[in-house]
Amino acid sequence: MGRKRTKSGKIRLAEVAELAGVSPITASRFFRNPEALSIAKRTRVESAAKELGYVPNLAARALASQRTEVIGVLIPSLTNNVFSDVLRGIYDASEGNRYSIQLSNTRYSILQEEKLLRLFLAQKPAGLIVTGIDQTAESRAMLEAADCPIVQIMEIGPDPVDMMIGFSHYDAARAAVAHLFEQGHRRIGFVGARMDPRVQRRLDGYVSAMKDAAMFEQRLVVTTATPTSVTLGGALFTDLLAREPDLDAVFCANDDLALGVLFECRRREIAVPDQIAIVGFNDLEFMASAVPTLTSVRTNRYEMGKTAANMLIEAIEGRRPEQPVLDLGFKVIERQSSSSRHSESRPAGSGAGAANKMVALPSGHD
Amino acid sequence: MGRKRTKSGKIRLAEVAELAGVSPITASRFFRNPEALSIAKRTRVESAAKELGYVPNLAARALASQRTEVIGVLIPSLTNNVFSDVLRGIYDASEGNRYSIQLSNTRYSILQEEKLLRLFLAQKPAGLIVTGIDQTAESRAMLEAADCPIVQIMEIGPDPVDMMIGFSHYDAARAAVAHLFEQGHRRIGFVGARMDPRVQRRLDGYVSAMKDAAMFEQRLVVTTATPTSVTLGGALFTDLLAREPDLDAVFCANDDLALGVLFECRRREIAVPDQIAIVGFNDLEFMASAVPTLTSVRTNRYEMGKTAANMLIEAIEGRRPEQPVLDLGFKVIERQSSSSRHSESRPAGSGAGAANKMVALPSGHD
DNA sequence: AGGAACGTTGACAGCGCTACCAGCAGCGAC
DNA sequence: GTCGCTGCTGGTAGCGCTGTCAACGTTCCT
């Protein structure tokens, strides 16, 4: 016997086809590749579909075609501002086309990532966006065996699984430190939280730049595995200052920490940048508006997400980009907090003041 | 003829059933309702599934069962910090169970929301989370006709579609203004951006509180449709000050604006709170760490997302919550920026200082 | 004019799973 | 012993769509 079920009055493809006077398969093609139809049938199917308010059943499509139109995205955090920009780019790129985004949070655990990857892959996604280059061996093997395009985002490194978009955190950190040296600073501290692989590489970049100048000392580095926050920035800076009273600059692994350091300086009545210079990382919006305005390393997060999704979609549709690895670079945005020109006391007036001096560098060249 | 296709060596349910020595339908039941099986078969199917590494094909399941295990989420913005907290709650709640989250961004457009709603509903989601209570009539009708549970989040109001979780933005704004009155402020400005319905209700609350005290004047209100930012806070405050030089407090519709106002005060050498008090809205993390620490209205965003998803899942599984409308309330977190006790100049030491005085109110009582 | 090539269309047979119903065993009640 | 109940299991028949291939009409080439 057949079944009753809800019926639900749902319009099926066959009904559209009937109204349009074509076979179901022709109607089906209309939705997937309209150019394959003659103009006459195309318009007939189109108006029939509109008249009936037809919406394709994605589950049936996925079952029959053995593939989904889902782009899986694995990111390590939903809290972090950085990822919300990337995500926004990804969602924006997915808008207006057939693909939908399936998001999962690895919580900075590569084991969790491996588990989620297995889950995702089982559903045959159309493509995958994964964060970073530090997958487990197992994950790496699964990614390589996957029969869908894959983009690694947030950083670039050797040996991409497939496509890759990001920048060199190592080089970016070196550039930030170089900027501080240029401004005449020598005892430059490093403040970092969470210490995920990308923050770790920023630390590596800092260390190498400091060693190049023969200025590195272990006690200039304060890090913690704790998730980042503004408050934490103040606390870590407090530690750093206790260890190294002669500190004359701080390079913060992100902007929240930098803001925390700025507030802590204000609390302690330490003049920024005259006594201590501050450089952040990511160039979040508030950096330009703080007092003093805060120097940061600008990273193209939104563009990264958007381009990653676009590259992926192109690849899904068979048009592999000629550039599978894209270095988006970074820019050191110099502002008052690290400027050796003594911060003029600016009177009334809003905004960030003078145009930012930008130091742009493509990463990957040391 | 049959077809070739990739084959892909995928394990099907039938293979698990065969290995376990049961019928496919019994194996199917194991994955959906293990309690319905005898212990013997249960363990047999379980080990067979594990041995073969079986993962169910969700598309086939959705097609056969006429429903998905997808929770649709419609939010107006991915940029706004507020929503990232809510989302984090939703994703956390969806972890470890069968449901997956399908997210879409309405960009604060109720027309876009309507379009997305139509799209979502066509895929028969297991449940839906929508933001706010200001849907189009068409959207409203679709929601009411939908045969799945629905939660409206972010605010509470009369006449819920189904379930609802949030708080009264109107009451929260009134409480913030009342707090400023208590601290002796009279000429209290309002700064708002974006002016989505919830911000509008905060403005309404502000206006009503000011009128109650016979202190309302239109020129105390500065708003814009522009998306919010820290920089914008400074700009709007500049406008406000130009209109009303006697200003003695500002109620900001969100914390980014409040931070912008604080920076602008610093830039203009206006003492906070002595000359001007500042109150924000949402109580983002940085508020407790700013100098001076910033008063704000705490809202339970993470909890809201998490509880909304949990309520939804309960309802999907047939256990409707006894409380379909949940008021999560708010708290005015009083900090230095609005304290009439003159801000003692605190010497070295990090953090927010003395315990926050909290003024807790369940919203819904005026 | 004949044939190849192309563009367009349709028939068929599932994709992998589950709703529905029927059946069977085991048990207690009469 | 028979009935009805409950608990478990299985057979059948699709869910709505698309991959494959075949077939058609038309155009273009030789």
CSV table of C-alpha atoms (C1' of nucleotides) in Angstrom, one decimal, chain C residues 3-25:
chain,number,residue,atom,x,y,z
C,3,DG,C1',25.8,11.8,-43.8
C,4,DA,C1',27.8,13.8,-39.8
C,5,DA,C1',27.2,16.9,-36.1
C,6,DC,C1',24.7,19.4,-33.1
C,7,DG,C1',21.0,20.9,-30.1
C,8,DT,C1',17.1,19.5,-27.7
C,9,DT,C1',14.0,16.2,-25.6
C,10,DG,C1',12.3,12.2,-23.1
C,11,DA,C1',12.1,7.2,-20.9
C,12,DC,C1',13.9,4.6,-17.5
C,13,DA,C1',15.7,3.3,-13.4
C,14,DG,C1',17.1,4.2,-9.3
C,15,DC,C1',19.7,7.4,-5.1
C,16,DG,C1',19.3,5.4,0.4
C,17,DC,C1',16.2,5.7,3.5
C,18,DT,C1',11.7,5.4,6.3
C,19,DA,C1',6.2,5.3,6.9
C,20,DC,C1',2.9,2.1,7.0
C,21,DC,C1',1.1,-2.0,8.1
C,22,DA,C1',1.2,-6.9,9.0
C,23,DG,C1',3.0,-10.6,11.4
C,24,DC,C1',4.9,-13.2,15.0
C,25,DA,C1',6.1,-14.6,19.6
